[in-house]
């Protein structure tokens, strides 16, 4: 018994509970063994990773102060310039009535200077974009749905649309070029938008943030006929003209071949319709998946926008909204929407929810019918 007592410490080592002692337990310290240093480094790395993941989840779900402030700031810049443009027009009209010959001479002399000032903007650009363009010349448009609002009447979707040389940059960078999780709305880089060109189908992407920002409220269109009926008009202005579009379709779709068996409808690769067959392929695939049926007429000669964001029924799913540009004098309120009980989902969707994949033969292409009639 005495031998056992001899090999045991006379007393247990007490932990140093001072501030310095606690720091030494957490951080690598002089005199630590290699094993102890590795343990502390792994521990610190784990804590940092946990904090980062927590922040990312928080930012995704609730957004950041910067995100809301930046959106409000940009919105004010854009919409206030609309008002100032009208005021400038009125001032110009008033001033023109008082113009004298000497004024005209001065105007001629300063014409070169004026051209130098405005030359930094693309020819024909609307003045409402000048303030945003000064911040980032990648801006190519503005997208808003004025009727889809929060309790205070603020539009959920009211953002600039960017475009660069790829479809990756604005997934992770905002309008100011800052790296963020929420990015910015952006048009597919394959779509050329100029003062003279009018793309047949402009595809615009945006994140679906759980905080309700960016394209999150596009998911509302899946909910009911009343949602699409009450919020049917989208305003999409390019740098050169302001236009309104009426929603013709809402559907969900996968983005990988394994998700469907029709085969996959690659909606995100269709920008122009060179032939009637191209248009019918695109349009019938849209109708085949559409949550709604409607009496809105669509032709190859119309222009469209396609809005795309993440949907969460299964992994790697997209919610897509297709809208047609309103024709001259067209009244968007005259059309009706009805629920489509046969809206086709991706095959992976049915499998995930233990349902049978419909054997319906796929979309009914109009030009196939014409061939049969012949």
Tab-separated table of C-alpha atoms in Angstrom:
chain	number	residue	atom	x	y	z
A	1	UNK	CA	0.000	0.000	0.000
A	2	UNK	CA	2.814	2.331	0.829
A	3	UNK	CA	4.421	1.643	-2.561
A	4	UNK	CA	1.257	2.735	-4.376
A	5	UNK	CA	1.178	5.959	-2.462
A	6	UNK	CA	4.778	6.630	-3.391
A	7	UNK	CA	4.143	6.522	-7.179
A	8	UNK	CA	1.009	8.659	-7.059
A	9	UNK	CA	1.296	12.460	-7.153
A	10	UNK	CA	0.956	13.879	-3.731
A	11	UNK	CA	-1.746	16.143	-5.089
A	12	UNK	CA	-3.524	16.657	-8.400
A	13	UNK	CA	-2.311	19.502	-10.629
A	14	UNK	CA	-4.668	22.407	-10.362
A	15	UNK	CA	-5.833	24.216	-13.541
A	16	UNK	CA	-4.662	27.764	-13.891
A	17	UNK	CA	-8.005	29.564	-13.995
A	18	UNK	CA	-6.548	32.995	-14.538
A	19	UNK	CA	-7.197	34.794	-17.831
A	20	UNK	CA	-3.704	33.940	-19.035
A	21	UNK	CA	-4.165	30.334	-18.002
A	22	UNK	CA	-7.369	29.997	-19.978
A	23	UNK	CA	-5.714	31.588	-23.034
A	24	UNK	CA	-2.845	29.091	-22.771
A	25	UNK	CA	-5.381	26.246	-22.841
A	26	UNK	CA	-6.817	27.521	-26.136
A	27	UNK	CA	-3.848	28.908	-28.071
A	28	UNK	CA	-0.562	27.247	-28.992
A	29	UNK	CA	1.947	28.220	-26.300
A	30	UNK	CA	5.663	27.979	-25.693
A	31	UNK	CA	6.465	24.598	-24.214
A	32	UNK	CA	3.456	22.787	-25.778
A	33	UNK	CA	4.100	19.423	-27.359
A	34	UNK	CA	3.557	18.950	-31.105
A	35	UNK	CA	0.455	16.906	-30.345
A	36	UNK	CA	-0.940	19.670	-28.134
A	37	UNK	CA	-0.244	22.345	-30.769
A	38	UNK	CA	-2.052	20.316	-33.445
A	39	UNK	CA	-5.014	19.811	-31.110
A	40	UNK	CA	-5.299	23.538	-30.445
A	41	UNK	CA	-4.969	24.474	-34.138
A	42	UNK	CA	-7.719	22.008	-35.099
A	43	UNK	CA	-9.913	23.333	-32.296
A	44	UNK	CA	-9.439	26.972	-33.373
A	45	UNK	CA	-10.082	26.057	-37.024
A	46	UNK	CA	-13.295	24.278	-36.082
A	47	UNK	CA	-14.526	27.286	-34.109
A	48	UNK	CA	-13.766	29.620	-37.028
A	49	UNK	CA	-15.554	27.317	-39.485
A	50	UNK	CA	-18.574	27.122	-37.183
A	51	UNK	CA	-18.732	30.919	-36.875
A	52	UNK	CA	-18.449	31.366	-40.656
A	53	UNK	CA	-21.161	28.791	-41.364
A	54	UNK	CA	-23.407	30.387	-38.775
A	55	UNK	CA	-22.919	33.812	-40.303
A	56	UNK	CA	-23.573	32.483	-43.813
A	57	UNK	CA	-26.824	30.855	-42.694
A	58	UNK	CA	-27.854	34.034	-40.887
A	59	UNK	CA	-27.054	36.166	-43.927
A	60	UNK	CA	-29.027	33.831	-46.191
A	61	UNK	CA	-32.061	33.714	-43.930
A	62	UNK	CA	-32.188	37.267	-42.601
A	63	UNK	CA	-29.958	39.225	-44.951
A	64	UNK	CA	-27.525	41.911	-43.855
A	65	UNK	CA	-27.955	45.570	-43.078
A	66	UNK	CA	-25.742	46.387	-46.058
A	67	UNK	CA	-27.920	44.340	-48.387
A	68	UNK	CA	-31.106	46.196	-47.453
A	69	UNK	CA	-29.443	49.605	-47.366
A	70	UNK	CA	-27.750	49.076	-50.735
A	71	UNK	CA	-31.004	47.957	-52.353
A	72	UNK	CA	-32.844	50.990	-51.003
A	73	UNK	CA	-30.029	53.282	-52.048
A	74	UNK	CA	-29.964	51.955	-55.618
A	75	UNK	CA	-33.751	52.035	-55.862
A	76	UNK	CA	-33.838	55.651	-54.748
A	77	UNK	CA	-31.122	56.563	-57.243
A	78	UNK	CA	-32.960	54.954	-60.118
A	79	UNK	CA	-36.503	56.086	-59.348
A	80	UNK	CA	-35.558	59.610	-58.267
A	81	UNK	CA	-33.790	60.087	-61.585
A	82	UNK	CA	-37.112	59.370	-63.313
A	83	UNK	CA	-38.622	62.305	-61.424
A	84	UNK	CA	-35.655	64.567	-62.065
A	85	UNK	CA	-35.811	63.727	-65.761
A	86	UNK	CA	-39.391	64.972	-65.930
A	87	UNK	CA	-38.394	68.154	-64.080
A	88	UNK	CA	-35.485	68.682	-66.458
A	89	UNK	CA	-37.827	68.329	-69.430
A	90	UNK	CA	-40.138	71.001	-68.000
A	91	UNK	CA	-37.197	73.344	-67.336
A	92	UNK	CA	-35.930	72.765	-70.855
A	93	UNK	CA	-39.305	73.627	-72.351
A	94	UNK	CA	-39.482	76.835	-70.279
A	95	UNK	CA	-35.947	77.842	-71.130
A	96	UNK	CA	-36.436	77.171	-74.830
A	97	UNK	CA	-39.264	79.698	-75.000
A	98	UNK	CA	-36.807	82.416	-73.857
A	99	UNK	CA	-33.985	81.444	-76.191
A	100	UNK	CA	-32.397	84.278	-78.154
A	101	UNK	CA	-30.028	84.321	-81.098
A	102	UNK	CA	-27.080	84.923	-78.762
A	103	UNK	CA	-28.127	81.877	-76.712
A	104	UNK	CA	-28.016	79.761	-79.849
A	105	UNK	CA	-24.505	81.000	-80.625
A	106	UNK	CA	-23.344	80.067	-77.115
A	107	UNK	CA	-24.985	76.663	-77.484
A	108	UNK	CA	-23.073	76.043	-80.702
A	109	UNK	CA	-19.804	77.016	-79.075
A	110	UNK	CA	-20.342	74.653	-76.123
A	111	UNK	CA	-21.739	71.762	-78.152
A	112	UNK	CA	-18.390	69.963	-78.236
A	113	UNK	CA	-18.038	70.219	-74.455
A	114	UNK	CA	-21.500	68.769	-73.897
A	115	UNK	CA	-20.753	65.833	-76.166
A	116	UNK	CA	-17.576	65.156	-74.210
A	117	UNK	CA	-19.509	65.054	-70.938
A	118	UNK	CA	-22.199	62.598	-72.084
A	119	UNK	CA	-19.903	60.378	-74.140
A	120	UNK	CA	-19.163	58.157	-71.132
A	121	UNK	CA	-22.694	56.776	-71.451
A	122	UNK	CA	-23.815	54.493	-74.300
A	123	UNK	CA	-25.567	56.383	-77.084
A	124	UNK	CA	-29.311	56.428	-76.496
A	125	UNK	CA	-29.135	55.428	-72.826
A	126	UNK	CA	-32.035	56.603	-70.663
A	127	UNK	CA	-31.011	59.261	-68.165
A	128	UNK	CA	-32.644	57.257	-65.354
A	129	UNK	CA	-29.671	54.862	-65.532
A	130	UNK	CA	-26.925	57.470	-65.292
A	131	UNK	CA	-26.435	57.316	-61.521
A	132	UNK	CA	-26.352	53.502	-61.516
A	133	UNK	CA	-24.081	53.441	-64.568
A	134	UNK	CA	-21.646	55.731	-62.755
A	135	UNK	CA	-21.424	53.124	-59.985
A	136	UNK	CA	-21.036	50.126	-62.296
A	137	UNK	CA	-21.086	50.204	-66.090
A	138	UNK	CA	-22.108	46.509	-66.144
A	139	UNK	CA	-25.720	47.584	-65.516
A	140	UNK	CA	-27.953	46.752	-68.491
A	141	UNK	CA	-31.454	47.133	-67.070
A	142	UNK	CA	-33.880	47.455	-64.171
A	143	UNK	CA	-36.466	44.855	-63.142
A	144	UNK	CA	-39.464	45.453	-60.882
A	145	UNK	CA	-42.849	43.947	-60.055
A	146	UNK	CA	-44.714	46.887	-58.573
A	147	UNK	CA	-47.738	44.935	-57.321
A	148	UNK	CA	-45.802	42.231	-55.472
A	149	UNK	CA	-45.209	44.151	-52.238
A	150	UNK	CA	-44.695	43.853	-48.503
A	151	UNK	CA	-47.090	45.210	-45.862
A	152	UNK	CA	-45.612	48.690	-46.265
A	153	UNK	CA	-46.201	48.720	-50.010
A	154	UNK	CA	-42.544	48.270	-50.952
A	155	UNK	CA	-41.899	46.095	-53.994
A	156	UNK	CA	-40.104	42.853	-53.147
A	157	UNK	CA	-38.445	42.808	-56.559
A	158	UNK	CA	-36.988	46.176	-57.561
A	159	UNK	CA	-33.377	45.749	-58.651
A	160	UNK	CA	-30.820	46.669	-61.287
A	161	UNK	CA	-29.911	43.937	-63.759
A	162	UNK	CA	-26.225	43.408	-64.477
A	163	UNK	CA	-24.379	41.657	-67.301
A	164	UNK	CA	-20.735	40.723	-67.788
A	165	UNK	CA	-18.735	38.207	-69.832
A	166	UNK	CA	-19.819	35.139	-67.845
A	167	UNK	CA	-22.661	33.811	-65.702
A	168	UNK	CA	-20.537	33.353	-62.580
A	169	UNK	CA	-19.360	36.745	-61.381
A	170	UNK	CA	-22.701	38.185	-60.259
A	171	UNK	CA	-23.611	35.002	-58.449
A	172	UNK	CA	-21.143	36.108	-55.791
A	173	UNK	CA	-20.716	39.875	-56.303
A	174	UNK	CA	-23.137	42.720	-55.787
A	175	UNK	CA	-23.631	45.855	-57.893
A	176	UNK	CA	-20.720	47.536	-56.117
A	177	UNK	CA	-18.350	44.672	-56.931
A	178	UNK	CA	-18.258	43.441	-53.345
A	179	UNK	CA	-18.112	39.674	-52.830
A	180	UNK	CA	-21.341	38.543	-51.152
A	181	UNK	CA	-23.545	35.483	-50.798
A	182	UNK	CA	-26.499	37.203	-52.441
A	183	UNK	CA	-24.854	38.553	-55.599
A	184	UNK	CA	-27.049	40.536	-57.985
A	185	UNK	CA	-29.672	40.033	-60.661
A	186	UNK	CA	-27.923	39.456	-63.986
A	187	UNK	CA	-28.787	38.727	-67.611
A	188	UNK	CA	-27.264	35.740	-69.369
A	189	UNK	CA	-24.037	36.860	-71.016
A	190	UNK	CA	-25.076	35.226	-74.306
A	191	UNK	CA	-27.911	37.738	-74.720
A	192	UNK	CA	-26.704	40.852	-76.503
A	193	UNK	CA	-28.527	43.978	-75.342
A	194	UNK	CA	-27.888	47.156	-77.304
A	195	UNK	CA	-29.849	50.179	-78.477
A	196	UNK	CA	-30.499	48.439	-81.796
A	197	UNK	CA	-30.897	44.795	-80.810
A	198	UNK	CA	-34.011	43.314	-79.244
A	199	UNK	CA	-33.286	39.784	-77.981
A	200	UNK	CA	-36.209	37.426	-78.414
A	201	UNK	CA	-35.678	35.844	-75.007
A	202	UNK	CA	-33.665	37.585	-72.291
A	203	UNK	CA	-32.806	35.199	-69.450
A	204	UNK	CA	-32.308	36.849	-66.059
A	205	UNK	CA	-30.946	35.019	-63.012
A	206	UNK	CA	-31.107	35.854	-59.318
A	207	UNK	CA	-30.688	34.158	-55.960
A	208	UNK	CA	-33.700	33.049	-53.949
A	209	UNK	CA	-32.727	34.402	-50.530
A	210	UNK	CA	-34.602	33.066	-47.502
A	211	UNK	CA	-34.684	36.648	-46.217
A	212	UNK	CA	-37.248	37.367	-48.959
A	213	UNK	CA	-34.887	39.417	-51.095
A	214	UNK	CA	-33.856	39.233	-54.743
A	215	UNK	CA	-35.878	36.537	-56.581
A	216	UNK	CA	-37.276	34.799	-53.494
A	217	UNK	CA	-40.814	36.014	-54.117
A	218	UNK	CA	-40.885	34.532	-57.597
A	219	UNK	CA	-41.664	31.324	-55.700
A	220	UNK	CA	-44.998	32.901	-54.715
A	221	UNK	CA	-46.208	32.385	-58.273
A	222	UNK	CA	-46.342	28.631	-57.660
A	223	UNK	CA	-48.909	29.081	-54.904
A	224	UNK	CA	-52.181	30.096	-56.528
A	225	UNK	CA	-53.976	31.485	-59.551
A	226	UNK	CA	-54.736	34.663	-57.606
A	227	UNK	CA	-51.022	35.354	-57.145
A	228	UNK	CA	-50.260	35.337	-60.850
A	229	UNK	CA	-53.533	37.072	-61.702
A	230	UNK	CA	-52.929	39.939	-59.258
A	231	UNK	CA	-49.238	40.318	-60.109
A	232	UNK	CA	-49.161	39.607	-63.813
A	233	UNK	CA	-47.151	42.593	-65.073
A	234	UNK	CA	-43.358	42.868	-64.864
A	235	UNK	CA	-41.545	46.081	-65.718
A	236	UNK	CA	-38.206	45.409	-67.333
A	237	UNK	CA	-36.313	48.397	-68.670
A	238	UNK	CA	-33.095	48.098	-70.632
A	239	UNK	CA	-30.659	50.992	-70.777
A	240	UNK	CA	-32.495	52.183	-73.863
A	241	UNK	CA	-36.203	51.657	-73.342
A	242	UNK	CA	-38.820	50.878	-70.707
A	243	UNK	CA	-41.127	47.944	-71.366
A	244	UNK	CA	-43.759	45.924	-69.580
A	245	UNK	CA	-44.258	42.187	-69.815
A	246	UNK	CA	-47.196	39.959	-68.963
A	247	UNK	CA	-46.539	36.630	-67.258
A	248	UNK	CA	-47.522	33.643	-69.395
A	249	UNK	CA	-45.946	30.761	-67.459
A	250	UNK	CA	-44.524	29.529	-64.166
A	251	UNK	CA	-42.888	26.114	-63.840
A	252	UNK	CA	-40.233	24.134	-61.998
A	253	UNK	CA	-37.492	22.230	-63.767
A	254	UNK	CA	-34.234	20.439	-63.089
A	255	UNK	CA	-30.920	21.527	-64.540
A	256	UNK	CA	-29.221	18.133	-64.972
A	257	UNK	CA	-29.978	15.332	-67.427
A	258	UNK	CA	-30.500	12.762	-64.687
A	259	UNK	CA	-33.436	14.767	-63.336
A	260	UNK	CA	-35.735	14.276	-66.294
A	261	UNK	CA	-36.566	11.705	-68.934
A	262	UNK	CA	-38.141	13.701	-71.807
A	263	UNK	CA	-35.182	14.589	-72.210
A	264	UNK	CA	-34.285	17.643	-70.132
A	265	UNK	CA	-35.630	20.994	-71.381
A	266	UNK	CA	-32.582	23.292	-71.398
A	267	UNK	CA	-34.592	26.511	-71.081
A	268	UNK	CA	-31.503	28.466	-70.053
A	269	UNK	CA	-29.805	27.958	-73.439
A	270	UNK	CA	-32.579	29.318	-75.671
A	271	UNK	CA	-32.211	33.009	-76.530
A	272	UNK	CA	-33.441	33.298	-80.116
A	273	UNK	CA	-35.890	31.511	-82.403
A	274	UNK	CA	-34.406	31.137	-85.871
A	275	UNK	CA	-37.294	29.024	-87.175
A	276	UNK	CA	-40.899	28.276	-86.262
A	277	UNK	CA	-39.682	24.837	-85.153
A	278	UNK	CA	-37.312	26.489	-82.675
A	279	UNK	CA	-40.113	28.605	-81.254
A	280	UNK	CA	-42.609	25.751	-81.022
A	281	UNK	CA	-40.075	23.542	-79.266
A	282	UNK	CA	-39.506	26.250	-76.660
A	283	UNK	CA	-43.122	27.356	-76.288
A	284	UNK	CA	-44.662	23.891	-76.086
A	285	UNK	CA	-42.119	22.857	-73.457
A	286	UNK	CA	-43.073	25.946	-71.456
A	287	UNK	CA	-46.812	25.151	-71.732
A	288	UNK	CA	-46.203	21.494	-70.890
A	289	UNK	CA	-44.783	22.473	-67.500
A	290	UNK	CA	-46.867	25.576	-66.828
A	291	UNK	CA	-48.687	25.765	-63.488
A	292	UNK	CA	-51.427	27.719	-65.259
A	293	UNK	CA	-53.355	27.860	-68.484
A	294	UNK	CA	-54.134	31.237	-69.984
A	295	UNK	CA	-55.636	32.835	-73.084
A	296	UNK	CA	-52.573	35.017	-73.701
A	297	UNK	CA	-51.412	34.651	-77.296
A	298	UNK	CA	-47.694	34.149	-77.927
A	299	UNK	CA	-45.914	34.129	-81.277
A	300	UNK	CA	-42.421	33.870	-82.656
A	301	UNK	CA	-42.456	37.608	-83.357
A	302	UNK	CA	-42.925	38.568	-79.687
A	303	UNK	CA	-40.159	39.304	-77.206
A	304	UNK	CA	-39.850	37.451	-73.898
A	305	UNK	CA	-38.021	37.515	-70.591
A	306	UNK	CA	-37.279	34.364	-68.587
A	307	UNK	CA	-36.626	34.796	-64.846
A	308	UNK	CA	-34.807	31.936	-63.153
A	309	UNK	CA	-34.109	31.207	-59.477
A	310	UNK	CA	-33.650	28.249	-57.125
A	311	UNK	CA	-36.632	26.214	-55.962
A	312	UNK	CA	-36.458	23.765	-53.096
A	313	UNK	CA	-38.798	20.835	-53.689
A	314	UNK	CA	-35.722	18.755	-54.518
A	315	UNK	CA	-32.017	19.487	-54.964
A	316	UNK	CA	-30.904	21.509	-57.995
A	317	UNK	CA	-34.389	22.600	-58.987
A	318	UNK	CA	-35.275	25.925	-60.602
A	319	UNK	CA	-38.421	28.040	-60.533
A	320	UNK	CA	-38.891	29.774	-63.889
A	321	UNK	CA	-41.183	32.648	-64.850
A	322	UNK	CA	-41.766	33.427	-68.542
A	323	UNK	CA	-43.324	36.744	-69.573
A	324	UNK	CA	-44.174	38.244	-72.964
A	325	UNK	CA	-43.595	41.875	-73.867
A	326	UNK	CA	-46.851	43.803	-74.024
A	327	UNK	CA	-47.824	44.842	-77.532
A	328	UNK	CA	-48.704	48.425	-78.418
A	329	UNK	CA	-52.049	49.334	-76.866
A	330	UNK	CA	-52.493	45.905	-75.267
A	331	UNK	CA	-54.515	45.732	-72.043
A	332	UNK	CA	-52.959	43.096	-69.725
A	333	UNK	CA	-56.047	42.975	-67.500
A	334	UNK	CA	-58.291	41.270	-70.075
A	335	UNK	CA	-56.607	37.872	-69.840
A	336	UNK	CA	-57.546	35.036	-67.505
A	337	UNK	CA	-55.513	32.391	-65.688
A	338	UNK	CA	-56.629	28.928	-64.592
A	339	UNK	CA	-54.813	26.276	-62.612
A	340	UNK	CA	-53.268	23.495	-64.690
A	341	UNK	CA	-53.660	20.162	-62.864
A	342	UNK	CA	-51.425	18.438	-65.417
A	343	UNK	CA	-48.389	20.690	-65.072
A	344	UNK	CA	-45.415	18.425	-65.664
A	345	UNK	CA	-42.669	18.287	-63.041
A	346	UNK	CA	-39.186	16.801	-63.559
A	347	UNK	CA	-39.050	12.997	-63.289
A	348	UNK	CA	-36.778	13.322	-60.248
A	349	UNK	CA	-39.541	15.260	-58.475
A	350	UNK	CA	-42.047	12.394	-58.764
A	351	UNK	CA	-39.452	9.846	-57.713
A	352	UNK	CA	-38.471	11.906	-54.651
A	353	UNK	CA	-42.112	12.006	-53.498
A	354	UNK	CA	-42.777	8.319	-54.262
A	355	UNK	CA	-45.075	9.061	-57.198
A	356	UNK	CA	-45.230	7.489	-60.629
A	357	UNK	CA	-43.623	9.471	-63.424
A	358	UNK	CA	-46.428	10.396	-65.863
A	359	UNK	CA	-46.268	8.591	-69.202
A	360	UNK	CA	-47.805	11.378	-71.251
A	361	UNK	CA	-45.657	11.420	-74.357
A	362	UNK	CA	-44.056	14.775	-73.658
A	363	UNK	CA	-44.875	18.198	-75.122
A	364	UNK	CA	-47.286	18.395	-78.048
A	365	UNK	CA	-45.301	20.276	-80.691
A	366	UNK	CA	-47.444	22.337	-83.035
A	367	UNK	CA	-45.245	21.784	-86.078
A	368	UNK	CA	-45.585	18.026	-85.660
A	369	UNK	CA	-49.334	18.491	-86.028
A	370	UNK	CA	-48.819	20.515	-89.191
A	371	UNK	CA	-46.692	17.716	-90.650
A	372	UNK	CA	-49.396	15.162	-89.862
A	373	UNK	CA	-52.084	17.322	-91.471
A	374	UNK	CA	-50.035	17.503	-94.664
